[in-house]
GROMACS .gro file of C-alpha atoms in nm:
model
  267
    1MET     CA    1   0.481  -1.880  -3.123
    2CYS     CA    2   0.153  -1.745  -2.988
    3ASP     CA    3  -0.160  -1.662  -3.179
    4GLU     CA    4  -0.342  -1.329  -3.170
    5ASP     CA    5  -0.563  -1.432  -2.875
    6ASP     CA    6  -0.258  -1.531  -2.674
    7GLU     CA    7  -0.096  -1.194  -2.740
    8VAL     CA    8  -0.408  -1.012  -2.623
    9MET     CA    9  -0.413  -1.221  -2.306
   10MET     CA   10  -0.048  -1.146  -2.241
   11ASN     CA   11  -0.107  -0.772  -2.269
   12SER     CA   12  -0.424  -0.739  -2.065
   13PHE     CA   13  -0.552  -0.821  -1.719
   14SER     CA   14  -0.875  -0.787  -1.521
   15ILE     CA   15  -0.956  -0.608  -1.196
   16TYR     CA   16  -1.262  -0.694  -0.989
   17GLY     CA   17  -1.378  -0.466  -0.709
   18LEU     CA   18  -1.498  -0.659  -0.403
   19HIS     CA   19  -1.773  -0.483  -0.210
   20THR     CA   20  -1.787  -0.572   0.162
   21ASP     CA   21  -1.984  -0.488   0.471
   22LEU     CA   22  -1.823  -0.224   0.693
   23ILE     CA   23  -1.516  -0.380   0.847
   24LYS     CA   24  -1.498  -0.362   1.227
   25PRO     CA   25  -1.221  -0.422   1.480
   26GLY     CA   26  -1.166  -0.793   1.528
   27ASP     CA   27  -1.316  -0.895   1.193
   28ASP     CA   28  -1.160  -1.179   0.993
   29LEU     CA   29  -1.045  -1.034   0.660
   30LEU     CA   30  -1.053  -1.374   0.494
   31ASP     CA   31  -1.422  -1.409   0.586
   32HIS     CA   32  -1.492  -1.072   0.423
   33LEU     CA   33  -1.293  -1.178   0.116
   34ASN     CA   34  -1.480  -1.506   0.077
   35THR     CA   35  -1.819  -1.339   0.118
   36ALA     CA   36  -1.733  -1.072  -0.137
   37LEU     CA   37  -1.610  -1.330  -0.388
   38VAL     CA   38  -1.933  -1.527  -0.359
   39HIS     CA   39  -2.136  -1.209  -0.403
   40GLU     CA   40  -1.945  -1.131  -0.725
   41GLY     CA   41  -1.971  -1.487  -0.852
   42LEU     CA   42  -1.595  -1.535  -0.841
   43GLN     CA   43  -1.365  -1.810  -0.720
   44LEU     CA   44  -0.995  -1.771  -0.653
   45GLN     CA   45  -0.768  -1.906  -0.924
   46ASP     CA   46  -0.398  -1.975  -0.926
   47HIS     CA   47  -0.198  -1.657  -0.985
   48ASP     CA   48  -0.473  -1.421  -0.875
   49ILE     CA   49  -0.359  -1.122  -0.670
   50VAL     CA   50  -0.565  -1.012  -0.370
   51VAL     CA   51  -0.530  -0.642  -0.291
   52LEU     CA   52  -0.645  -0.495   0.041
   53ALA     CA   53  -0.676  -0.131   0.145
   54GLU     CA   54  -0.462  -0.048   0.447
   55SER     CA   55  -0.749   0.132   0.623
   56ALA     CA   56  -0.957  -0.187   0.618
   57VAL     CA   57  -0.663  -0.391   0.745
   58ALA     CA   58  -0.587  -0.142   1.022
   59THR     CA   59  -0.952  -0.130   1.128
   60ALA     CA   60  -0.972  -0.510   1.150
   61GLN     CA   61  -0.659  -0.499   1.368
   62GLY     CA   62  -0.819  -0.242   1.598
   63ARG     CA   63  -0.567   0.022   1.494
   64ILE     CA   64  -0.808   0.311   1.542
   65VAL     CA   65  -0.769   0.588   1.799
   66LEU     CA   66  -1.015   0.837   1.949
   67LEU     CA   67  -0.852   1.179   1.922
   68ASP     CA   68  -1.015   1.300   2.243
   69SER     CA   69  -0.838   1.020   2.432
   70ILE     CA   70  -0.494   1.163   2.349
   71THR     CA   71  -0.308   1.402   2.579
   72PRO     CA   72  -0.056   1.597   2.370
   73SER     CA   73   0.298   1.635   2.499
   74GLU     CA   74   0.481   1.965   2.493
   75GLU     CA   75   0.672   1.844   2.189
   76ALA     CA   76   0.342   1.769   2.011
   77LYS     CA   77   0.209   2.113   2.099
   78GLN     CA   78   0.519   2.277   1.949
   79VAL     CA   79   0.495   2.072   1.631
   80ALA     CA   80   0.122   2.140   1.607
   81ALA     CA   81   0.179   2.515   1.634
   82GLN     CA   82   0.459   2.506   1.376
   83TYR     CA   83   0.262   2.312   1.113
   84GLY     CA   84  -0.098   2.399   1.191
   85VAL     CA   85  -0.226   2.056   1.293
   86GLU     CA   86  -0.434   1.943   1.590
   87PRO     CA   87  -0.210   1.878   1.894
   88ALA     CA   88  -0.368   1.536   1.948
   89LEU     CA   89  -0.297   1.441   1.588
   90ALA     CA   90   0.060   1.568   1.617
   91GLU     CA   91   0.107   1.351   1.926
   92ILE     CA   92  -0.013   1.038   1.743
   93VAL     CA   93   0.205   1.113   1.441
   94ILE     CA   94   0.513   1.158   1.662
   95ARG     CA   95   0.441   0.827   1.836
   96GLU     CA   96   0.402   0.649   1.502
   97SER     CA   97   0.709   0.806   1.337
   98ASP     CA   98   1.076   0.724   1.339
   99ALA     CA   99   1.141   1.089   1.247
  100ILE     CA  100   0.951   1.402   1.150
  101VAL     CA  101   1.138   1.550   0.855
  102GLY     CA  102   0.925   1.855   0.786
  103GLY     CA  103   0.576   1.947   0.673
  104ILE     CA  104   0.340   2.204   0.531
  105PRO     CA  105   0.035   2.367   0.694
  106GLY     CA  106  -0.197   2.085   0.795
  107PHE     CA  107   0.044   1.797   0.732
  108LEU     CA  108   0.360   1.653   0.881
  109LEU     CA  109   0.608   1.457   0.672
  110SER     CA  110   0.748   1.158   0.851
  111ILE     CA  111   0.958   0.847   0.806
  112THR     CA  112   0.784   0.542   0.950
  113SER     CA  113   0.928   0.192   0.920
  114GLY     CA  114   1.131   0.307   0.621
  115HIS     CA  115   0.837   0.467   0.441
  116LEU     CA  116   0.815   0.839   0.368
  117LEU     CA  117   0.455   0.946   0.414
  118PRO     CA  118   0.232   1.228   0.537
  119ASN     CA  119   0.122   1.218   0.900
  120ALA     CA  120   0.284   0.873   0.949
  121GLY     CA  121  -0.013   0.723   0.766
  122VAL     CA  122  -0.254   0.846   1.034
  123ASP     CA  123  -0.579   0.923   0.854
  124GLY     CA  124  -0.925   1.044   0.950
  125SER     CA  125  -1.096   0.941   0.626
  126ASN     CA  126  -1.300   0.621   0.640
  127ALA     CA  127  -1.277   0.626   1.018
  128PRO     CA  128  -1.565   0.687   1.263
  129LEU     CA  129  -1.627   1.050   1.359
  130GLY     CA  130  -1.360   1.170   1.601
  131TYR     CA  131  -1.132   0.874   1.528
  132VAL     CA  132  -0.825   0.822   1.311
  133THR     CA  133  -0.680   0.501   1.170
  134LEU     CA  134  -0.312   0.417   1.202
  135LEU     CA  135  -0.104   0.215   0.960
  136PRO     CA  136  -0.152  -0.161   0.996
  137SER     CA  137   0.073  -0.338   1.241
  138ASP     CA  138   0.325  -0.576   1.078
  139PRO     CA  139   0.164  -0.558   0.731
  140ASP     CA  140   0.425  -0.791   0.577
  141VAL     CA  141   0.342  -1.060   0.832
  142LEU     CA  142  -0.029  -1.015   0.774
  143ALA     CA  143   0.006  -1.038   0.394
  144PHE     CA  144   0.215  -1.356   0.428
  145THR     CA  145  -0.029  -1.510   0.677
  146LEU     CA  146  -0.331  -1.434   0.459
  147ARG     CA  147  -0.159  -1.580   0.153
  148LYS     CA  148  -0.078  -1.901   0.339
  149LYS     CA  149  -0.433  -1.928   0.475
  150ILE     CA  150  -0.568  -1.898   0.122
  151LEU     CA  151  -0.326  -2.168   0.002
  152ASN     CA  152  -0.422  -2.403   0.287
  153LYS     CA  153  -0.797  -2.353   0.247
  154THR     CA  154  -0.828  -2.338  -0.131
  155GLY     CA  155  -0.506  -2.485  -0.268
  156ARG     CA  156  -0.463  -2.168  -0.477
  157THR     CA  157  -0.127  -1.996  -0.522
  158VAL     CA  158  -0.197  -1.624  -0.504
  159GLY     CA  159  -0.025  -1.296  -0.429
  160VAL     CA  160  -0.137  -1.058  -0.155
  161LEU     CA  161  -0.081  -0.683  -0.145
  162ILE     CA  162  -0.173  -0.429   0.122
  163ILE     CA  163  -0.186  -0.083  -0.033
  164ASP     CA  164  -0.221   0.282   0.060
  165SER     CA  165  -0.271   0.601  -0.139
  166ARG     CA  166   0.001   0.866  -0.144
  167THR     CA  167   0.068   1.199  -0.306
  168HIS     CA  168   0.371   1.246  -0.532
  169PRO     CA  169   0.627   1.528  -0.520
  170MET     CA  170   0.513   1.842  -0.702
  171ARG     CA  171   0.188   1.681  -0.819
  172TYR     CA  172  -0.177   1.706  -0.719
  173GLY     CA  173  -0.368   1.386  -0.655
  174CYS     CA  174  -0.305   1.046  -0.502
  175GLY     CA  175  -0.178   0.721  -0.647
  176GLY     CA  176  -0.146   0.375  -0.505
  177VAL     CA  177   0.157   0.240  -0.325
  178ALA     CA  178   0.212  -0.105  -0.178
  179ILE     CA  179   0.306  -0.123   0.190
  180ALA     CA  180   0.317  -0.504   0.200
  181CYS     CA  181   0.371  -0.764  -0.068
  182SER     CA  182   0.364  -1.144  -0.049
  183GLY     CA  183   0.375  -1.406  -0.321
  184ILE     CA  184   0.497  -1.187  -0.608
  185PRO     CA  185   0.808  -0.974  -0.657
  186ALA     CA  186   0.746  -0.613  -0.556
  187ILE     CA  187   1.020  -0.500  -0.796
  188ILE     CA  188   1.130  -0.648  -1.128
  189ASP     CA  189   1.488  -0.561  -1.216
  190GLU     CA  190   1.521  -0.454  -1.579
  191ARG     CA  191   1.892  -0.375  -1.561
  192GLY     CA  192   2.087  -0.547  -1.834
  193ARG     CA  193   1.798  -0.551  -2.080
  194ARG     CA  194   1.812  -0.348  -2.401
  195ASP     CA  195   1.591  -0.057  -2.500
  196LEU     CA  196   1.444  -0.001  -2.847
  197PHE     CA  197   1.778   0.123  -2.975
  198GLY     CA  198   1.995  -0.147  -2.820
  199ARG     CA  199   2.120   0.054  -2.524
  200GLU     CA  200   2.165  -0.143  -2.203
  201LEU     CA  201   1.937  -0.035  -1.917
  202LYS     CA  202   2.151   0.069  -1.619
  203VAL     CA  203   1.912   0.169  -1.341
  204THR     CA  204   1.558   0.070  -1.438
  205ARG     CA  205   1.356  -0.133  -1.190
  206ARG     CA  206   0.980  -0.176  -1.247
  207ALA     CA  207   0.769  -0.109  -0.937
  208ILE     CA  208   0.526  -0.394  -1.002
  209ALA     CA  209   0.355  -0.385  -0.661
  210ASP     CA  210   0.307  -0.007  -0.672
  211ASN     CA  211   0.173  -0.023  -1.029
  212ILE     CA  212  -0.080  -0.288  -0.925
  213ALA     CA  213  -0.172  -0.071  -0.626
  214SER     CA  214  -0.245   0.228  -0.850
  215ALA     CA  215  -0.458   0.014  -1.080
  216ALA     CA  216  -0.651  -0.119  -0.780
  217GLU     CA  217  -0.707   0.235  -0.650
  218LEU     CA  218  -0.904   0.313  -0.967
  219VAL     CA  219  -1.159   0.053  -0.862
  220MET     CA  220  -1.145   0.100  -0.485
  221GLY     CA  221  -1.196   0.476  -0.488
  222GLU     CA  222  -1.121   0.706  -0.196
  223SER     CA  223  -1.459   0.791  -0.042
  224ASP     CA  224  -1.777   0.589   0.022
  225GLU     CA  225  -1.740   0.317  -0.242
  226GLN     CA  226  -1.699   0.048   0.027
  227ILE     CA  227  -1.465  -0.157  -0.194
  228PRO     CA  228  -1.168  -0.229   0.035
  229MET     CA  229  -1.056  -0.536  -0.160
  230VAL     CA  230  -0.973  -0.599  -0.524
  231LEU     CA  231  -0.898  -0.914  -0.720
  232VAL     CA  232  -0.640  -0.881  -0.999
  233ARG     CA  233  -0.635  -1.160  -1.257
  234GLY     CA  234  -0.432  -1.227  -1.568
  235LEU     CA  235  -0.097  -1.063  -1.489
  236HIS     CA  236   0.181  -1.278  -1.631
  237ILE     CA  237   0.443  -1.231  -1.362
  238GLU     CA  238   0.629  -1.482  -1.149
  239PHE     CA  239   0.459  -1.615  -0.835
  240GLY     CA  240   0.642  -1.776  -0.546
  241ASP     CA  241   0.779  -1.720  -0.197
  242TYR     CA  242   0.851  -1.352  -0.250
  243GLU     CA  243   0.813  -1.138   0.061
  244GLY     CA  244   0.834  -0.770   0.141
  245ILE     CA  245   0.919  -0.450  -0.038
  246GLU     CA  246   1.277  -0.334  -0.085
  247LEU     CA  247   1.322   0.012   0.063
  248ILE     CA  248   1.610   0.256   0.030
  249SER     CA  249   1.765   0.488   0.283
  250PRO     CA  250   1.692   0.864   0.280
  251ASP     CA  251   2.045   0.927   0.149
  252GLU     CA  252   1.972   0.715  -0.161
  253CYS     CA  253   1.636   0.882  -0.231
  254LEU     CA  254   1.650   1.142  -0.507
  255PHE     CA  255   1.396   1.367  -0.334
  256ILE     CA  256   1.489   1.334   0.033
  257GLY     CA  257   1.860   1.295  -0.035
  258SER     CA  258   1.858   1.621  -0.231
  259LEU     CA  259   1.678   1.801   0.052
  260LYS     CA  260   1.865   1.634   0.334
  261LYS     CA  261   2.001   1.958   0.477
  262THR     CA  262   1.648   2.082   0.544
  263TYR     CA  263   1.549   1.793   0.772
  264VAL     CA  264   1.355   1.918   1.073
  265THR     CA  265   1.330   1.677   1.362
  266PRO     CA  266   1.156   1.811   1.676
  267PRO     CA  267   1.395   1.861   1.966
   0.00000   0.00000   0.00000
């Protein structure tokens, strides 16, 4: 049995935005995290979740590119003309993509490391003028490494997410999505449980990491907030040696699988 206070605790959690200095190539993200925690008067606790914006991670890794330094290939020029993007940007997106599957004016739709995303995650926002940031390199490895460093230095068992913002099919606006997850399950399988009327759930899986990412995005913002890190506290989920995010193939995806015949990959 649990009293009323326990029930409230079980059904609520806290999110703390962590303001940092501008992150530069070569910076230590853990140093930024520790400084931000001190500034907010916080200390890491067991079962906290540290959430980092992918743009900050990519910048610290030096994954930023000056557009003027790129010489577009003929393929990039053709793609740029077809979809109305800068040839230099098209060249970077092609290099970063496993496949270009289509696009709309101003954006290419690509598959990169199993993720479906616009412009292969290449983004000019929150990058210096004339530059773009790429997706972080080996984000799963980085999330794992950061989690282990926190454990070794503080003794705290935490989860680490690296997140991005994405649009959703047929909807305006962006929501959060996790691109790396360490220390907590990215997905909780609800199959076999019963709904309110006793029916067995057949396909339901809860996207825990993506839901946390969307909650964190509310605090991080998308413009000049300068909050690239968030601390999530009070979520009653399992913590342990969970790693990565389970992806599915294009054929299994409701959206891409349904539109498979319209794939457009540059020759």
